[in-house]
CSV table of C-alpha atoms in Angstrom, one decimal:
chain,number,residue,atom,x,y,z
O,16,UNK,CA,139.3,118.7,123.0
O,17,UNK,CA,138.0,119.9,119.5
O,18,UNK,CA,134.8,118.6,118.3
O,19,UNK,CA,136.1,115.9,115.6
O,20,UNK,CA,137.9,114.2,118.7
O,21,UNK,CA,134.8,114.1,121.1
O,22,UNK,CA,133.2,112.6,118.5
O,23,UNK,CA,136.0,110.2,117.8
O,24,UNK,CA,135.9,109.5,121.5
O,25,UNK,CA,131.8,109.0,121.5
O,26,UNK,CA,131.4,107.2,118.6
O,27,UNK,CA,130.5,103.3,118.5
O,28,UNK,CA,131.2,101.0,115.9
O,29,UNK,CA,131.8,103.6,113.6
O,30,UNK,CA,128.9,105.6,114.2
O,31,UNK,CA,127.1,108.3,116.7
O,32,UNK,CA,124.1,108.4,118.1
O,33,UNK,CA,121.4,111.4,117.7
O,34,UNK,CA,121.9,111.4,121.6
O,35,UNK,CA,125.2,112.1,121.3
O,36,UNK,CA,125.3,114.2,118.2
O,37,UNK,CA,122.7,116.2,119.9
O,38,UNK,CA,124.8,116.6,123.3
O,39,UNK,CA,127.9,117.7,121.3
O,40,UNK,CA,126.1,120.4,118.8
O,41,UNK,CA,124.9,121.5,122.7
O,42,UNK,CA,128.2,121.7,124.3
O,43,UNK,CA,130.4,123.0,121.5
O,44,UNK,CA,127.3,125.0,120.2
O,45,UNK,CA,126.9,123.9,116.8
O,46,UNK,CA,124.0,123.6,114.7
O,47,UNK,CA,123.4,119.6,115.3
O,48,UNK,CA,124.0,119.1,111.1
O,49,UNK,CA,127.4,120.5,111.9
O,50,UNK,CA,128.5,117.9,114.4
O,51,UNK,CA,126.9,115.1,111.6
O,52,UNK,CA,129.3,116.5,108.6
O,53,UNK,CA,132.6,116.6,111.0
O,54,UNK,CA,131.5,113.2,112.5
O,55,UNK,CA,131.2,112.1,108.5
O,56,UNK,CA,134.6,114.2,107.7
O,57,UNK,CA,135.9,111.4,109.6
O,58,UNK,CA,134.2,108.5,108.4
O,59,UNK,CA,131.8,108.2,111.3
O,60,UNK,CA,127.9,107.7,110.6
O,61,UNK,CA,125.6,109.5,112.6
O,62,UNK,CA,123.2,106.5,113.0
O,63,UNK,CA,120.2,107.9,111.7
O,64,UNK,CA,121.9,108.1,108.3
O,65,UNK,CA,123.9,104.5,108.7
O,66,UNK,CA,121.3,102.7,106.4
O,67,UNK,CA,121.9,105.4,103.7
O,68,UNK,CA,125.5,103.4,103.4
O,69,UNK,CA,126.9,102.1,101.5
O,70,UNK,CA,124.8,103.4,99.0
O,71,UNK,CA,125.7,106.8,100.1
O,72,UNK,CA,129.6,107.7,101.4
O,73,UNK,CA,130.1,109.8,103.9
O,74,UNK,CA,131.0,112.4,101.1
O,75,UNK,CA,127.7,112.4,99.7
O,76,UNK,CA,126.1,112.6,102.8
O,77,UNK,CA,127.8,115.8,103.4
O,78,UNK,CA,127.2,116.8,100.1
O,79,UNK,CA,123.4,116.2,100.8
O,80,UNK,CA,123.7,118.4,104.3
O,81,UNK,CA,124.6,120.6,102.7
O,82,UNK,CA,122.0,121.0,100.2
O,83,UNK,CA,119.1,123.2,99.8
O,84,UNK,CA,115.7,122.0,98.4
O,85,UNK,CA,112.8,124.3,97.3
O,86,UNK,CA,109.7,121.9,98.1
O,87,UNK,CA,106.7,123.9,95.7
O,88,UNK,CA,104.0,122.2,96.8
O,89,UNK,CA,103.3,120.7,100.1
O,90,UNK,CA,99.8,118.4,99.1
O,91,UNK,CA,100.0,115.2,97.9
O,92,UNK,CA,103.4,114.6,96.1
O,93,UNK,CA,105.2,117.4,98.4
O,94,UNK,CA,104.6,116.4,101.8
O,95,UNK,CA,105.8,113.1,100.6
O,96,UNK,CA,108.8,114.5,98.9
O,97,UNK,CA,109.6,116.9,101.8
O,98,UNK,CA,109.6,113.5,104.5
O,99,UNK,CA,111.7,111.3,102.3
O,100,UNK,CA,114.2,114.2,101.9
O,101,UNK,CA,114.6,115.0,105.5
O,102,UNK,CA,114.7,111.4,106.3
O,103,UNK,CA,118.0,110.9,103.6
O,104,UNK,CA,119.6,114.3,105.1
O,105,UNK,CA,119.4,116.9,103.2
O,106,UNK,CA,120.4,120.0,104.8
O,107,UNK,CA,117.9,122.8,104.5
O,108,UNK,CA,114.5,122.4,103.3
O,109,UNK,CA,112.2,125.2,101.8
O,110,UNK,CA,108.4,124.0,101.8
O,111,UNK,CA,106.2,126.5,99.5
O,112,UNK,CA,102.6,126.5,99.5
O,113,UNK,CA,99.7,129.2,100.0
O,114,UNK,CA,97.0,126.1,101.1
O,115,UNK,CA,95.4,125.0,104.6
O,116,UNK,CA,94.6,121.6,104.8
O,117,UNK,CA,91.1,120.6,104.0
O,118,UNK,CA,89.3,117.2,104.8
O,119,UNK,CA,89.6,116.2,101.2
O,120,UNK,CA,93.1,115.8,101.5
O,121,UNK,CA,93.0,113.3,104.1
O,122,UNK,CA,92.9,110.4,101.4
O,123,UNK,CA,96.7,111.3,100.1
O,124,UNK,CA,98.4,114.3,102.2
O,125,UNK,CA,101.1,112.7,104.5
O,126,UNK,CA,101.0,115.9,106.9
O,127,UNK,CA,96.9,116.1,106.7
O,128,UNK,CA,95.3,114.7,109.8
O,129,UNK,CA,92.2,115.3,111.4
O,130,UNK,CA,94.1,117.6,113.8
O,131,UNK,CA,95.6,119.3,111.0
O,132,UNK,CA,92.9,120.3,109.2
O,133,UNK,CA,92.8,124.5,108.6
O,134,UNK,CA,96.2,124.3,109.1
O,135,UNK,CA,98.7,125.9,106.8
O,136,UNK,CA,100.3,122.8,105.2
O,137,UNK,CA,103.7,124.0,104.9
O,138,UNK,CA,103.9,125.1,108.5
O,139,UNK,CA,102.1,121.5,109.5
O,140,UNK,CA,105.3,119.9,106.9
O,141,UNK,CA,107.8,121.8,108.6
O,142,UNK,CA,106.7,120.9,112.1
O,143,UNK,CA,106.8,117.5,111.8
O,144,UNK,CA,110.2,117.5,109.3
O,145,UNK,CA,111.9,118.9,113.0
O,146,UNK,CA,110.3,115.7,114.2
O,147,UNK,CA,111.6,113.6,111.9
O,148,UNK,CA,114.8,115.0,111.5
O,149,UNK,CA,116.4,117.8,113.6
O,150,UNK,CA,119.3,118.5,111.9
O,151,UNK,CA,117.5,119.8,109.0
O,152,UNK,CA,116.6,123.7,108.4
O,153,UNK,CA,113.2,123.7,107.2
O,154,UNK,CA,111.4,127.1,106.3
O,155,UNK,CA,108.3,127.2,105.6
O,156,UNK,CA,106.8,129.8,103.0
O,157,UNK,CA,102.9,130.0,103.3
O,158,UNK,CA,102.3,131.9,100.0
O,159,UNK,CA,102.5,131.0,96.0
O,160,UNK,CA,105.6,129.9,94.1
O,161,UNK,CA,105.3,133.6,92.5
O,162,UNK,CA,106.7,135.2,95.6
O,163,UNK,CA,109.4,132.5,96.3
O,164,UNK,CA,112.3,133.8,93.9
O,165,UNK,CA,114.7,134.5,96.8
O,166,UNK,CA,114.3,131.3,97.9
O,167,UNK,CA,114.4,129.6,94.5
O,168,UNK,CA,117.5,131.1,93.8
O,169,UNK,CA,119.4,129.9,96.9
O,170,UNK,CA,118.5,126.5,96.3
O,171,UNK,CA,120.6,123.1,95.1
O,172,UNK,CA,117.4,122.2,93.8
O,173,UNK,CA,113.6,122.9,92.8
O,174,UNK,CA,111.0,120.2,93.3
O,175,UNK,CA,107.9,121.3,91.3
O,176,UNK,CA,104.7,119.1,93.4
O,177,UNK,CA,102.3,121.8,92.6
O,178,UNK,CA,98.7,121.4,91.9
O,179,UNK,CA,98.2,123.8,89.0
O,180,UNK,CA,99.4,124.3,85.0
O,181,UNK,CA,100.1,128.0,85.2
O,182,UNK,CA,102.1,127.9,88.5
O,183,UNK,CA,104.1,124.8,87.3
O,184,UNK,CA,105.2,126.6,84.2
O,185,UNK,CA,105.7,130.0,86.6
O,186,UNK,CA,107.8,127.5,88.5
O,187,UNK,CA,109.8,126.3,85.7
O,188,UNK,CA,110.9,129.7,84.1
O,189,UNK,CA,112.1,130.7,87.9
O,190,UNK,CA,114.1,127.8,88.0
O,191,UNK,CA,115.6,128.3,84.4
O,192,UNK,CA,116.2,132.0,85.5
O,193,UNK,CA,118.2,131.0,88.7
O,194,UNK,CA,120.1,128.3,87.0
O,195,UNK,CA,119.1,126.1,89.1
O,196,UNK,CA,117.6,122.1,88.2
O,197,UNK,CA,113.9,121.5,88.2
O,198,UNK,CA,112.5,118.2,89.3
O,199,UNK,CA,108.6,117.6,87.9
O,200,UNK,CA,106.3,115.8,89.2
O,201,UNK,CA,102.9,115.5,88.6
O,202,UNK,CA,99.8,112.7,89.1
O,203,UNK,CA,96.2,112.0,88.0
O,204,UNK,CA,94.4,108.6,88.9
O,205,UNK,CA,96.5,105.6,88.3
O,206,UNK,CA,99.0,107.6,86.1
O,207,UNK,CA,102.0,110.1,86.7
O,208,UNK,CA,105.0,111.8,85.4
O,209,UNK,CA,108.3,113.2,86.6
O,210,UNK,CA,110.4,115.2,84.2
O,211,UNK,CA,114.2,116.7,84.7
O,212,UNK,CA,115.5,120.1,83.4
O,213,UNK,CA,118.6,121.2,84.1
O,214,UNK,CA,120.0,124.7,83.8
O,215,UNK,CA,121.0,125.8,80.3
O,216,UNK,CA,119.9,122.5,79.1
O,217,UNK,CA,116.8,121.1,77.3
O,218,UNK,CA,113.5,122.3,78.5
O,219,UNK,CA,110.4,119.7,79.1
O,220,UNK,CA,107.5,122.0,80.5
O,221,UNK,CA,105.9,123.5,77.8
O,222,UNK,CA,105.9,119.6,75.9
O,223,UNK,CA,103.8,118.3,78.8
O,224,UNK,CA,101.3,121.3,79.0
O,225,UNK,CA,101.4,122.2,75.6
O,226,UNK,CA,97.3,124.2,76.5
O,227,UNK,CA,97.9,125.9,79.6
O,228,UNK,CA,94.8,127.5,79.4
O,229,UNK,CA,93.2,123.9,79.6
O,230,UNK,CA,89.9,123.2,81.2
O,231,UNK,CA,91.0,120.6,83.8
O,232,UNK,CA,88.7,119.3,86.6
O,233,UNK,CA,91.0,118.0,90.1
O,234,UNK,CA,91.8,114.8,89.3
O,235,UNK,CA,91.2,111.7,91.2
O,236,UNK,CA,94.8,111.5,93.4
O,237,UNK,CA,94.9,108.1,95.2
O,238,UNK,CA,97.6,107.8,97.7
O,239,UNK,CA,99.4,105.3,96.2
O,240,UNK,CA,100.0,107.1,92.9
O,241,UNK,CA,101.3,110.4,95.0
O,242,UNK,CA,103.6,108.1,96.9
O,243,UNK,CA,104.8,106.4,93.3
O,244,UNK,CA,106.1,109.7,91.9
O,245,UNK,CA,107.0,111.4,95.4
O,246,UNK,CA,109.3,108.5,95.3
O,247,UNK,CA,110.9,108.9,91.8
O,248,UNK,CA,111.1,112.5,92.6
O,249,UNK,CA,113.5,112.3,95.6
O,250,UNK,CA,115.8,109.5,93.6
O,251,UNK,CA,116.1,112.5,90.7
O,252,UNK,CA,117.1,114.6,93.9
O,253,UNK,CA,119.0,112.4,95.2
O,254,UNK,CA,121.3,111.8,92.1
O,255,UNK,CA,121.5,115.2,90.8
O,256,UNK,CA,122.6,116.4,94.6
O,257,UNK,CA,125.0,113.0,94.5
O,258,UNK,CA,126.3,113.7,90.9
O,259,UNK,CA,124.8,110.5,89.6
O,260,UNK,CA,123.9,110.1,86.3
O,261,UNK,CA,119.8,111.5,86.3
O,262,UNK,CA,117.0,111.2,83.6
O,263,UNK,CA,118.4,113.5,81.0
O,264,UNK,CA,117.4,116.9,80.8
O,265,UNK,CA,114.0,117.2,78.8
O,266,UNK,CA,113.0,113.4,79.2
O,267,UNK,CA,110.3,112.5,80.6
O,268,UNK,CA,109.0,109.3,82.2
O,269,UNK,CA,105.4,108.5,82.1
O,270,UNK,CA,104.1,105.7,84.5
O,271,UNK,CA,100.3,103.7,84.6
O,272,UNK,CA,99.6,102.0,87.8
O,273,UNK,CA,97.5,99.3,86.2
O,274,UNK,CA,99.8,98.7,83.4
O,275,UNK,CA,103.2,98.1,84.9
O,276,UNK,CA,104.1,100.2,82.4
O,277,UNK,CA,107.2,103.1,82.0
O,278,UNK,CA,107.5,105.4,78.8
O,279,UNK,CA,110.3,107.5,78.7
O,280,UNK,CA,110.3,110.3,75.9
W,15,UNK,CA,97.3,105.4,54.6
W,16,UNK,CA,97.8,102.8,58.0
W,17,UNK,CA,99.0,104.7,61.0
W,18,UNK,CA,99.1,102.5,64.6
W,19,UNK,CA,97.6,104.8,67.4
W,20,UNK,CA,98.9,104.2,70.8
W,21,UNK,CA,96.4,105.8,74.0
W,22,UNK,CA,97.5,106.2,77.2
W,23,UNK,CA,95.8,106.3,80.6
W,24,UNK,CA,92.4,107.0,80.7
W,25,UNK,CA,92.3,107.9,77.3
W,26,UNK,CA,92.0,104.3,76.6
W,27,UNK,CA,88.7,104.6,78.4
W,28,UNK,CA,85.7,103.5,76.4
W,29,UNK,CA,88.3,103.1,73.3
W,30,UNK,CA,91.6,101.0,73.0
W,31,UNK,CA,95.1,100.8,74.1
W,32,UNK,CA,96.4,100.7,70.3
W,33,UNK,CA,95.1,100.2,67.2
W,34,UNK,CA,96.1,100.1,63.2
W,35,UNK,CA,93.8,103.1,62.0
W,36,UNK,CA,93.1,103.9,57.9
W,37,UNK,CA,93.4,107.4,57.9
W,38,UNK,CA,93.3,110.2,54.5
W,39,UNK,CA,96.4,111.6,53.7
W,40,UNK,CA,97.2,114.9,55.1
W,41,UNK,CA,96.1,113.8,58.2
W,42,UNK,CA,97.9,115.4,61.6
W,43,UNK,CA,97.5,114.0,64.8
W,44,UNK,CA,95.1,116.5,66.1
W,45,UNK,CA,92.7,115.2,63.8
W,46,UNK,CA,93.2,111.5,65.2
W,47,UNK,CA,92.6,112.7,68.7
W,48,UNK,CA,89.1,114.7,67.4
W,49,UNK,CA,88.3,111.7,65.6
W,50,UNK,CA,88.5,109.2,68.7
W,51,UNK,CA,86.7,111.7,70.6
W,52,UNK,CA,89.4,112.9,72.8
W,53,UNK,CA,88.9,116.7,74.5
W,54,UNK,CA,92.3,118.4,72.9
W,55,UNK,CA,92.3,119.9,76.4
W,56,UNK,CA,93.1,116.6,78.1
W,57,UNK,CA,95.8,116.1,75.4
W,58,UNK,CA,99.3,116.5,76.7
W,59,UNK,CA,102.4,115.1,74.9
W,60,UNK,CA,102.0,113.6,71.6
W,61,UNK,CA,104.6,111.4,70.1
W,62,UNK,CA,105.5,110.4,66.8
W,63,UNK,CA,107.4,107.6,66.0
W,64,UNK,CA,109.1,107.4,69.3
W,65,UNK,CA,109.6,111.8,69.1
W,66,UNK,CA,107.9,114.5,70.3
W,67,UNK,CA,105.5,116.0,67.7
W,68,UNK,CA,102.9,118.6,67.8
W,69,UNK,CA,98.9,118.1,67.5
W,70,UNK,CA,99.6,119.7,63.9
W,71,UNK,CA,102.3,117.3,62.9
W,72,UNK,CA,101.0,115.2,59.4
W,73,UNK,CA,101.3,111.7,60.0
W,74,UNK,CA,102.5,109.1,57.2
W,75,UNK,CA,102.2,105.4,56.0
W,76,UNK,CA,103.6,102.8,59.0
W,77,UNK,CA,104.2,105.5,61.5
W,78,UNK,CA,103.3,105.3,65.4
W,79,UNK,CA,101.3,107.7,67.2
W,80,UNK,CA,101.2,108.0,70.9
W,81,UNK,CA,98.8,110.6,72.7
W,82,UNK,CA,99.2,111.2,76.6
W,83,UNK,CA,96.9,112.6,78.5
W,84,UNK,CA,97.9,115.9,80.6
W,85,UNK,CA,99.1,115.2,83.6
W,86,UNK,CA,98.6,117.8,86.3
W,87,UNK,CA,97.5,117.0,90.0
W,88,UNK,CA,100.1,116.8,92.6
């Protein structure tokens, strides 16, 4: 019996459970994501993605499962971005961060717990992502973005969740050279911004950071500000990967939580 | 000449959200920021009449200048 026939046989009300998908993956020697894609190809929803429907079509969900996203920075923004993309059903995540969790990260960084202090952020995030969605292929790189050119070259999208301006500009340059869309996010206090750069289109990063050598104190970053920006970044990733209309390349949204104000320009 | 200046986020602290300023001809966006005591290292996007501009951009009667802080945390 083919795996598709087996999926049809085991499906209930147009869905297949994680337990059954996992069992078929083991029986047929396939990755779990492959079983999910084959189910979607006959419009059977893996139960875990059911509430993505009808916002996503089965074809769009397959596109996501076939996408590779680099999350540069696994702190306040990156942890939440990685978690949301895993839950959404992004097929491959490459998590990049050279740092280890510190106690001062506990106020906002999703994967920072009392137990993970001292551990590499990217490794912890990868392990937690595996618990959230075992179909996602996750790679942790405990290094700076400057040393992740190969990962960026094979990405569908790169997400800037970094915390320093020189690295953000380097990442933008690497993404442009690789011809990969970049989704930028940054937060400071009660304000945040996101921006998009598409390959070969209008750029924005140098406009956001006209003075890369500026002296910057580490800003206050409450968890809710980081969460809001991370969610907006993921929405743009979702739009780009599924071919929807995203924020125009070269423009940015500036957001202030205490003023209920969004400014696009 | 009169120019409307809008400030965003923490740049408003101790200053204002939006105000019309009387300025000398030849004033640039940088001069406005400096006159308001804003550290230029803190300045990110600057806009003139809803379009991006540089700090060296001169302003004119009835222009609207927006100054945003640089946002870099992650």
